[in-house]
Amino acid sequence: MNKTNYNQVWNLDSIFPDGSKSIQLHNHLQDIKEGLQLINKGLTIITKFNLEDANNVLTLLIEIGNMKLKLSQATSFITCLLAQDPMNSDANVLQSKISNLNSEYNIMLAKFQALVANTPLNTWIELLESELLTDFKLILTEWRKESESSLTSNEKAILSNLSTDGFHAWGQLYQTLMGNLTIALQIDGGHQKYSIGQALNLRSHPDEKVRQRAHEALELKWKEQKESFAKILNHLAGFRLQMYNLQGIHDVLEMPLSKNRMQKETLEAIWSVVSKHKNPFTNYLNHKGKINNKGKMQSYNFWAPFTITPRKIDYDDAIDLVKLHFRKFGPKLEQFVIKATEKGWIEAENRSKKSAAAFCAGFPLTEESRVFMTYSGTVMSVLTLVHELGHAFHNSAMDGQHGLNKQYPLSIAETASTFSEIILLDAAIENAITKEERIMLLDEKIKRSVMNFMNIHSRFLFEQNFYEERKTGYVSAERLNEIMQNAISVGYQDSLNNVSEHTWLWTPHFYMTNAPFYNFPYTFGYLLALSLFAKVKEMGADFENAYIQLLRDSGKMTMEELVLKHLNEDITQEAFWEKGIMHSVRDVELFIELTALETN
């Protein structure tokens, strides 16, 4: 049978030809600027909404939604340009322009929210009951609440303008600096420079000496850079805290929970269940430490393949594997992967001078996505590919939705990506030919559980404790190391050795200006994905369409409403999350049973 050769370099020219020199891109940015001016002009002649204004509100929402789609299109494009080449100076200039446009959009949105706030409550309640506005009920309710902030629309405008060269600029500086860092390593007898992304991929190298060498080289690099990155993180957090103070927000979790459309009771239920069930995962790490004759698990061995000679998975074989297992789940998921490969939506080439972090960028205006990663032939790489394709599939499920309802919270975004991983891993485990292969795949699956229940918990604890200390002043690099070390100790229950105390430095999520506390959404998504996977066996062939409907609704419902509607479950209760975590506990029990002889 002829083998298909898949392109590992994405196609960005189909969106805007000629990259940062694109005339179409520059025209697109001009269209956004003029469109925002027109909306602003219309808003200046309105003081409030009346009962008969439902149609006018709808028209404004459509216009605002179109502006949001165009801005997202441009933002994603520049993100992709800078990921493939962090040194692209023209792209950096364009990024600044788009930041300014985003600021103008936020100012315009604040004016609309001011009109919402000026509308008498009784009138507003009746307006929301209009059939014309049914699909926008959630976002309009959120905007009404935001408009009740202690800030005036003018103050919001000033803050938005200051954010461009203050808040967001620090986040962009982090990305630039991290993208330009390299480390020199001697592997297989030769010296070579590695990007941070390539060096991090060596965590899954089959040779322990290589893993340890890469870990130590990275730690040296972080030690050299810690003061610069400590300044960036402190200034980001300081700016965020000042914004919160001006808005009368004193709980640092208020905004992240609001952005994730999640109740605090839900988050508390998740962490309570995770904390109660950490022992099995501590046992897993200790068990693997004994297998490796290391006592405790060494942090640089966590991602190591279980077998001494892991199978190298060619990129073309990886795509075929993904298609095969997605096909068993449902035809639409497989067809989506075919579409993504044929249209050049994936950038996977293993080369230097690329950004470190994998991501999926949505292009909602043209209803497409781009997946970015550095593929290295490991099982971990295959799972990263599947994870990002899951994000892209979620984007495709939103096709046809109104622009404002295409924005969904990070919590549900991580559900689709994790669900894709589970499909692949469970199918591969079930179809494993040998016991060794089954153990290796089971190990990879459990690593995901450890990441979501222990690593993500440590990130959450770090961010929570860091922000509390930042309220009183600058937090030094050494103190950041201590906070990180303590968080990892609690998160992993002291089951890891040689942990990176500089994890705060190289975890990009801490530096995301649009996503505070980008940690607990992963655990939410992972546990929800496990529950969804259990539904597959119950519903059979009917599940794929139901799954797509859940994803389609994810931009216009709270997480509690979404799960209640599609799964008939109350996620504020621990009982729901227990179901998901017990699935993972059984994986650990099976792994320890299958590898019992290894420790004797």
XYZ file of C-alpha atoms in Angstrom:
600
model
C 0.000 0.000 0.000
C 1.321 3.467 -0.923
C 2.252 5.602 2.041
C 0.933 9.161 2.186
C 3.497 11.898 2.738
C 2.072 14.716 4.822
C 3.479 18.225 4.730
C 4.980 19.275 8.065
C 5.023 22.986 7.217
C 1.793 24.928 7.444
C 0.239 27.191 4.851
C -0.239 30.736 6.117
C -0.353 32.370 2.679
C -3.905 31.102 2.145
C -4.957 33.447 4.960
C -2.807 36.482 4.149
C -0.218 36.017 1.366
C 3.363 37.243 1.872
C 3.345 37.060 5.667
C 4.119 40.294 7.495
C 4.518 42.073 4.113
C 0.971 41.170 3.089
C -1.003 43.976 1.459
C -4.195 42.063 2.261
C -3.246 41.998 5.940
C -2.581 45.734 6.006
C -5.942 46.352 4.274
C -7.585 44.041 6.819
C -6.172 46.077 9.710
C -7.383 49.290 8.063
C -10.870 47.786 7.705
C -10.872 47.019 11.438
C -9.839 50.568 12.300
C -12.556 52.094 10.095
C -15.168 49.616 11.350
C -14.426 50.489 14.965
C -14.717 54.188 14.177
C -18.130 53.652 12.591
C -19.440 51.690 15.586
C -18.059 54.327 17.968
C -19.790 57.053 15.980
C -23.106 55.202 16.257
C -22.710 54.668 19.986
C -22.159 58.370 20.696
C -25.737 59.257 19.688
C -27.324 56.706 22.055
C -27.667 57.230 25.804
C -29.577 54.081 26.766
C -31.694 51.298 25.311
C -35.486 51.285 25.351
C -37.992 48.418 25.187
C -38.372 48.763 21.397
C -34.600 48.638 20.810
C -34.134 44.855 20.569
C -33.424 45.074 16.842
C -30.938 47.924 17.355
C -29.163 45.927 20.060
C -28.994 42.917 17.717
C -27.525 45.045 14.911
C -24.857 46.395 17.251
C -24.043 42.889 18.501
C -23.579 41.681 14.930
C -21.259 44.607 14.166
C -19.275 44.101 17.380
C -19.058 40.370 16.683
C -17.710 40.997 13.183
C -15.029 43.292 14.598
C -14.088 40.603 17.111
C -13.774 38.007 14.340
C -11.553 40.295 12.266
C -9.360 41.099 15.268
C -9.044 37.404 16.153
C -8.074 36.642 12.560
C -5.268 39.214 12.632
C -4.090 38.305 16.134
C -3.859 34.607 15.276
C -1.952 35.340 12.084
C 0.704 37.396 13.872
C 0.928 34.768 16.616
C 1.692 32.176 13.935
C 4.292 34.381 12.211
C 6.145 34.966 15.474
C 5.947 31.294 16.473
C 7.646 30.151 13.270
C 10.182 32.983 13.482
C 10.461 34.914 16.777
C 13.017 37.236 15.130
C 10.506 38.553 12.560
C 10.797 42.278 13.266
C 7.983 43.235 10.883
C 5.638 40.852 12.688
C 6.593 42.458 16.000
C 5.632 45.880 14.590
C 2.302 44.468 13.392
C 1.716 42.870 16.772
C 1.956 46.323 18.323
C -0.564 47.694 15.809
C -2.991 44.879 16.568
C -2.568 45.507 20.287
C -3.619 49.107 19.656
C -6.647 47.924 17.685
C -7.571 45.552 20.499
C -7.358 48.500 22.843
C -9.699 50.510 20.582
C -12.084 47.540 20.485
C -12.121 47.374 24.295
C -12.827 51.107 24.483
C -15.727 50.689 22.048
C -17.015 47.716 24.051
C -16.849 49.774 27.252
C -19.085 52.383 25.593
C -21.608 49.694 24.665
C -21.479 48.346 28.208
C -22.091 51.863 29.517
C -25.310 51.990 27.462
C -26.281 48.647 28.938
C -25.624 50.009 32.434
C -27.665 53.185 31.737
C -30.692 51.123 30.717
C -33.148 50.809 33.645
C -33.092 47.312 35.126
C -36.761 46.528 34.392
C -36.336 47.622 30.773
C -33.167 45.581 30.478
C -34.800 42.428 31.851
C -37.643 42.740 29.306
C -35.177 43.379 26.457
C -33.301 40.176 27.318
C -36.536 38.200 26.924
C -36.764 39.222 23.266
C -36.421 36.255 20.875
C -33.983 38.339 18.821
C -31.510 38.348 21.711
C -31.932 34.754 22.948
C -28.514 33.602 21.711
C -26.814 36.560 23.405
C -28.441 36.330 26.813
C -25.332 35.074 28.618
C -22.837 37.528 27.140
C -25.201 40.470 27.611
C -25.742 39.475 31.238
C -21.958 39.279 31.705
C -21.491 42.697 30.122
C -24.167 44.213 32.347
C -22.312 42.879 35.363
C -18.978 44.207 34.068
C -20.553 47.599 33.496
C -21.346 47.769 37.200
C -17.600 48.135 37.864
C -16.524 51.202 39.819
C -14.691 52.442 36.708
C -16.284 54.917 34.313
C -16.139 54.243 30.559
C -13.427 56.935 30.241
C -11.354 55.304 32.960
C -11.756 51.929 31.223
C -10.548 53.536 28.003
C -7.458 54.956 29.727
C -6.715 51.587 31.312
C -7.118 49.803 27.988
C -4.725 52.230 26.290
C -2.151 51.871 29.057
C -2.383 48.082 28.796
C -1.048 48.081 25.247
C 2.445 49.308 26.117
C 2.311 48.136 29.715
C 0.490 44.936 30.555
C 0.397 43.217 27.150
C 3.859 44.455 26.207
C 5.360 42.522 29.128
C 3.676 39.351 27.896
C 4.993 39.927 24.388
C 8.495 40.583 25.718
C 8.398 37.232 27.521
C 7.480 35.436 24.295
C 10.250 37.190 22.370
C 12.961 36.508 24.943
C 11.943 32.876 25.388
C 11.761 32.351 21.632
C 15.310 33.656 21.184
C 16.932 31.532 23.913
C 19.047 28.536 22.965
C 21.135 26.017 24.860
C 24.227 24.128 23.672
C 24.271 20.390 24.255
C 26.630 17.593 23.359
C 24.628 14.596 22.197
C 25.925 11.625 20.242
C 29.405 13.117 20.211
C 28.516 16.439 18.612
C 27.784 19.930 19.931
C 24.517 21.449 18.824
C 22.351 24.448 19.671
C 18.784 23.695 20.665
C 15.789 25.992 20.932
C 13.964 25.822 24.253
C 11.214 23.793 22.597
C 13.724 21.275 21.241
C 15.515 21.053 24.582
C 12.255 20.448 26.438
C 11.430 17.674 23.969
C 14.579 15.881 25.179
C 12.676 15.112 28.401
C 11.310 12.084 26.552
C 14.676 10.989 25.085
C 15.330 7.237 25.662
C 18.816 7.898 27.119
C 18.702 9.001 30.767
C 22.060 10.755 30.458
C 20.687 12.926 27.662
C 17.579 13.748 29.713
C 19.681 14.676 32.731
C 22.104 16.710 30.651
C 19.246 18.653 29.028
C 17.615 19.225 32.421
C 20.839 20.552 33.936
C 21.588 22.755 30.921
C 18.100 24.241 31.078
C 18.423 24.866 34.812
C 21.692 26.733 34.196
C 19.988 28.805 31.517
C 17.102 29.637 33.851
C 19.559 30.601 36.590
C 21.241 33.036 34.181
C 17.915 34.530 33.121
C 15.926 34.467 36.370
C 16.307 38.148 37.315
C 14.996 39.349 33.926
C 12.046 36.990 33.957
C 11.282 37.772 37.601
C 10.906 41.429 36.588
C 8.544 40.498 33.755
C 6.386 38.296 35.977
C 6.292 40.885 38.777
C 5.303 43.696 36.421
C 2.607 41.570 34.793
C 1.158 40.596 38.154
C 1.503 44.130 39.519
C -0.351 45.612 36.571
C -3.097 42.977 36.874
C -3.511 43.612 40.598
C -3.766 47.372 40.014
C -6.484 46.760 37.416
C -8.329 44.549 39.883
C -8.065 47.172 42.629
C -9.468 49.876 40.360
C -12.422 47.599 39.559
C -13.045 46.766 43.205
C -11.862 43.168 42.780
C -10.011 41.801 45.815
C -10.150 38.048 45.205
C -7.613 37.116 42.487
C -9.811 34.157 41.506
C -12.875 36.286 40.761
C -11.788 37.232 37.231
C -10.412 33.782 36.199
C -13.619 32.096 37.361
C -15.702 34.684 35.534
C -13.674 34.236 32.334
C -14.122 30.468 32.600
C -17.842 30.874 33.306
C -17.448 28.681 36.334
C -18.690 28.927 39.903
C -16.246 28.890 42.804
C -18.114 25.873 44.217
C -17.176 23.920 41.089
C -13.477 24.729 41.432
C -13.517 23.863 45.132
C -15.194 20.530 44.370
C -12.501 19.720 41.792
C -9.537 20.461 44.077
C -11.174 18.652 46.986
C -11.576 15.476 44.920
C -8.049 15.769 43.503
C -6.531 16.209 46.970
C -8.420 13.192 48.328
C -7.139 10.927 45.549
C -3.472 11.869 45.193
C -2.100 8.792 46.983
C -2.537 6.421 44.006
C -0.545 8.804 41.812
C 2.139 9.204 44.482
C 2.307 5.389 44.552
C 2.710 5.391 40.776
C 5.645 7.828 40.910
C 7.316 5.930 43.765
C 6.755 2.651 41.930
C 8.436 4.004 38.797
C 11.291 5.363 40.878
C 11.939 1.837 42.168
C 11.752 0.400 38.655
C 14.449 2.884 37.601
C 16.534 2.014 40.697
C 16.416 5.669 41.725
C 14.343 5.494 44.899
C 12.293 8.632 44.294
C 11.264 9.560 40.787
C 13.754 12.021 39.257
C 11.927 14.905 37.618
C 13.943 14.572 34.410
C 12.784 10.950 34.128
C 9.079 11.726 34.382
C 8.521 11.952 30.617
C 10.967 9.147 29.824
C 9.526 6.322 27.706
C 8.883 3.219 29.787
C 10.699 0.965 27.342
C 14.452 1.213 26.785
C 14.037 1.304 23.012
C 10.783 3.144 22.317
C 9.386 2.947 18.832
C 10.127 6.060 16.818
C 6.905 7.172 15.189
C 7.332 8.804 11.820
C 5.168 11.888 11.302
C 3.294 10.322 8.399
C 2.588 7.233 10.515
C 1.427 9.464 13.357
C -1.158 11.177 11.153
C -2.381 7.806 9.854
C -2.621 6.524 13.441
C -4.670 9.542 14.487
C -7.016 9.115 11.523
C -7.451 5.396 12.250
C -8.468 5.834 15.884
C -10.566 8.933 15.262
C -12.431 6.975 12.548
C -13.536 4.448 15.168
C -14.974 7.251 17.255
C -16.833 8.971 14.447
C -16.526 9.975 10.770
C -16.607 13.738 11.365
C -13.524 13.739 13.575
C -11.536 11.723 11.040
C -12.735 13.918 8.164
C -11.585 16.957 10.085
C -8.017 15.561 10.428
C -7.958 14.814 6.687
C -9.049 18.391 5.997
C -6.389 19.818 8.336
C -3.584 17.862 6.657
C -4.752 18.535 3.106
C -5.164 22.269 3.630
C -1.825 22.743 5.404
C -3.121 23.618 8.851
C -0.285 21.918 10.757
C 3.255 23.187 11.419
C 5.230 20.282 12.916
C 8.732 20.471 11.426
C 11.544 19.812 13.901
C 13.898 22.747 13.385
C 15.641 25.372 15.457
C 14.559 29.008 15.770
C 10.936 28.090 16.468
C 8.958 29.038 19.550
C 8.865 26.474 22.332
C 5.166 26.096 23.152
C 2.695 24.096 21.092
C -0.648 25.793 20.421
C -3.709 25.941 18.213
C -4.664 29.289 16.685
C -8.232 29.787 15.536
C -9.097 31.862 12.464
C -12.832 32.372 13.049
C -13.421 34.732 10.140
C -12.493 32.064 7.561
C -13.466 29.185 9.883
C -10.102 27.430 9.966
C -7.283 26.764 12.440
C -3.518 26.351 12.567
C -1.690 23.881 14.800
C 1.884 24.655 15.867
C 4.326 22.199 17.433
C 7.791 20.673 17.068
C 7.308 16.997 16.202
C 10.071 14.731 17.488
C 8.764 11.225 16.763
C 7.896 10.277 20.348
C 4.570 9.153 21.780
C 4.563 12.464 23.662
C 4.771 14.303 20.322
C 1.886 12.302 18.897
C -0.226 13.190 21.926
C 0.701 16.877 21.613
C -0.396 16.740 17.977
C -3.704 15.114 18.936
C -4.212 17.592 21.776
C -3.882 20.605 19.480
C -6.050 18.974 16.790
C -8.703 18.608 19.495
C -8.638 22.383 19.963
C -8.943 22.822 16.207
C -11.911 20.425 16.043
C -13.641 22.484 18.729
C -13.107 25.566 16.569
C -14.690 23.769 13.611
C -17.692 22.768 15.744
C -18.350 26.505 16.203
C -18.629 27.118 12.444
C -21.767 29.097 11.641
C -22.124 30.495 15.154
C -22.356 34.242 15.690
C -18.995 35.947 16.170
C -19.512 36.724 19.856
C -20.640 33.163 20.568
C -17.544 31.638 18.983
C -15.593 32.658 22.080
C -15.613 29.839 24.584
C -13.899 29.561 27.988
C -10.509 27.920 28.415
C -12.065 25.274 30.659
C -14.191 23.765 27.905
C -11.419 24.371 25.356
C -9.201 21.969 27.281
C -12.019 19.409 27.309
C -11.994 18.919 23.542
C -8.206 18.683 23.365
C -7.959 16.209 26.238
C -10.854 14.151 24.911
C -8.911 13.668 21.665
C -5.902 12.419 23.632
C -8.062 9.921 25.522
C -9.562 8.570 22.293
C -6.102 7.869 20.902
C -4.587 6.462 24.090
C -7.471 4.177 25.011
C -7.707 2.780 21.495
C -3.944 2.212 21.378
C -3.932 0.485 24.795
C -6.827 -1.750 23.798
C -5.132 -2.728 20.529
C -1.618 -3.158 21.959
C 0.031 -6.281 20.541
C 2.432 -6.958 23.418
C 2.361 -6.525 27.171
C 5.332 -4.162 26.923
C 3.499 -1.911 24.455
C 0.387 -1.908 26.640
C 2.422 -0.897 29.699
C 4.177 1.850 27.771
C 0.882 3.336 26.527
C -0.755 3.011 29.936
C 2.228 4.852 31.388
C 1.743 7.706 28.925
C -1.928 7.931 29.872
C -1.170 8.040 33.603
C 1.383 10.786 33.012
C -1.521 12.926 31.778
C -3.362 12.233 35.016
C -0.304 13.171 37.070
C 0.044 16.398 35.098
C -3.592 17.362 35.622
C -3.921 16.298 39.245
C -0.448 17.115 40.592
C 1.437 19.424 38.237
C -1.524 21.678 37.479
C -2.424 21.768 41.165
C 1.133 22.933 41.949
C 0.832 25.665 39.302
C -2.470 26.784 40.805
C -0.957 26.905 44.305
C 2.085 28.816 43.036
C -0.010 31.430 41.274
C -2.360 31.803 44.234
C 0.499 32.266 46.717
C 2.545 34.457 44.391
C -0.319 36.901 43.833
C -0.947 37.166 47.564
C 2.703 38.086 48.154
C 2.780 40.403 45.146
C 0.039 42.496 46.769
C 2.613 43.652 49.327
C 5.476 44.346 46.916
C 8.070 42.942 44.516
C 8.743 39.206 44.806
C 12.419 38.373 44.218
C 13.617 35.590 41.912
C 14.851 33.627 44.914
C 11.487 33.964 46.630
C 9.739 32.893 43.423
C 11.892 29.756 43.497
C 10.821 29.094 47.087
C 7.121 29.583 46.346
C 7.450 27.279 43.336
C 9.338 24.653 45.312
C 6.702 24.675 48.062
C 3.862 24.438 45.555
C 5.493 21.468 43.808
C 6.080 19.788 47.163
C 2.373 20.016 48.011
C 1.172 19.283 44.490
C 3.282 16.133 44.140
C 3.221 15.158 47.821
C 7.044 15.180 47.872
C 7.215 12.348 45.353
C 9.696 14.016 42.935
C 13.429 14.661 43.185
C 15.425 17.310 41.308
C 12.374 19.362 40.474
C 12.881 22.582 38.570
C 12.516 25.385 41.068
C 12.494 27.682 38.048
C 9.250 26.200 36.714
C 7.677 29.653 37.182
C 10.117 30.979 34.570
C 9.591 28.506 31.727
C 5.846 27.909 32.129
C 4.349 30.301 29.532
C 0.871 30.191 31.099
C 2.034 32.417 33.969
C 2.806 35.163 31.438
C -0.461 35.120 29.474
C -2.098 38.519 29.828
C -5.502 37.387 28.577
C -5.731 34.262 30.731
C -5.029 34.636 34.472
C -4.757 31.326 36.327
C -4.473 29.304 33.121
C -4.084 26.112 35.160
C -7.341 24.856 36.677
C -9.076 24.852 33.238
C -6.790 21.930 32.329
C -7.926 19.859 35.315
C -11.555 20.790 34.681
C -11.208 19.816 31.021
C -9.389 16.576 31.798
C -11.951 15.323 34.305
C -14.848 16.404 32.097
C -13.241 14.627 29.121
C -13.028 11.407 31.157
C -16.740 11.685 31.912
C -17.508 12.324 28.259
C -15.482 9.283 27.257
C -17.600 7.118 29.554
C -20.651 8.397 27.654
C -19.201 7.121 24.364
C -19.736 3.518 25.424
C -23.263 4.313 26.626
C -24.405 6.155 23.486
C -22.387 4.430 20.757
C -22.752 5.949 17.272
C -25.102 8.677 18.552
C -22.395 10.230 20.690
C -20.419 12.121 18.032
C -23.327 14.413 17.122
C -24.185 14.963 20.799
C -20.527 15.819 21.463
C -20.478 18.355 18.641
C -23.676 19.951 19.988
C -22.051 20.317 23.421
C -19.063 22.045 21.802
C -21.371 24.315 19.764
C -23.171 25.445 22.923
C -19.906 26.132 24.765
C -19.804 29.803 23.750
C -23.201 30.748 25.163
C -23.661 28.814 28.412
C -21.954 28.634 31.793
C -20.076 25.422 32.522
C -22.677 24.375 35.065
C -25.528 24.958 32.564
C -23.651 23.228 29.740
C -22.974 20.006 31.652
C -26.459 19.966 33.161
C -28.021 20.285 29.693
C -25.867 17.730 27.871
C -24.892 15.276 30.634
C -27.615 15.946 33.221
C -24.954 16.320 35.934
C -24.338 18.882 38.704
C -20.655 19.798 38.539
C -20.705 21.795 41.774
C -20.887 18.442 43.570
C -17.848 16.244 44.260
C -19.772 13.145 43.169
C -19.493 14.145 39.505
C -15.715 14.611 39.616
C -15.237 11.371 41.572
C -16.405 9.421 38.500
C -13.681 10.858 36.315
C -10.818 10.540 38.760
C -11.669 6.920 39.608
C -11.174 6.072 35.941
C -7.603 7.331 36.284
C -7.076 5.551 39.619
C -7.942 2.251 37.923
C -5.277 2.975 35.308
C -2.689 3.273 38.082
C -3.817 0.043 39.709
C -3.528 -1.806 36.395
C -0.097 -0.319 35.687
C 1.285 -1.352 39.084
C -0.191 -4.836 38.631
C 1.357 -5.277 35.177
C 4.777 -4.006 36.314
C 4.903 -5.620 39.772
C 7.749 -7.955 38.830
C 9.872 -5.000 37.680
C 10.390 -3.847 41.292
C 11.237 -7.276 42.742
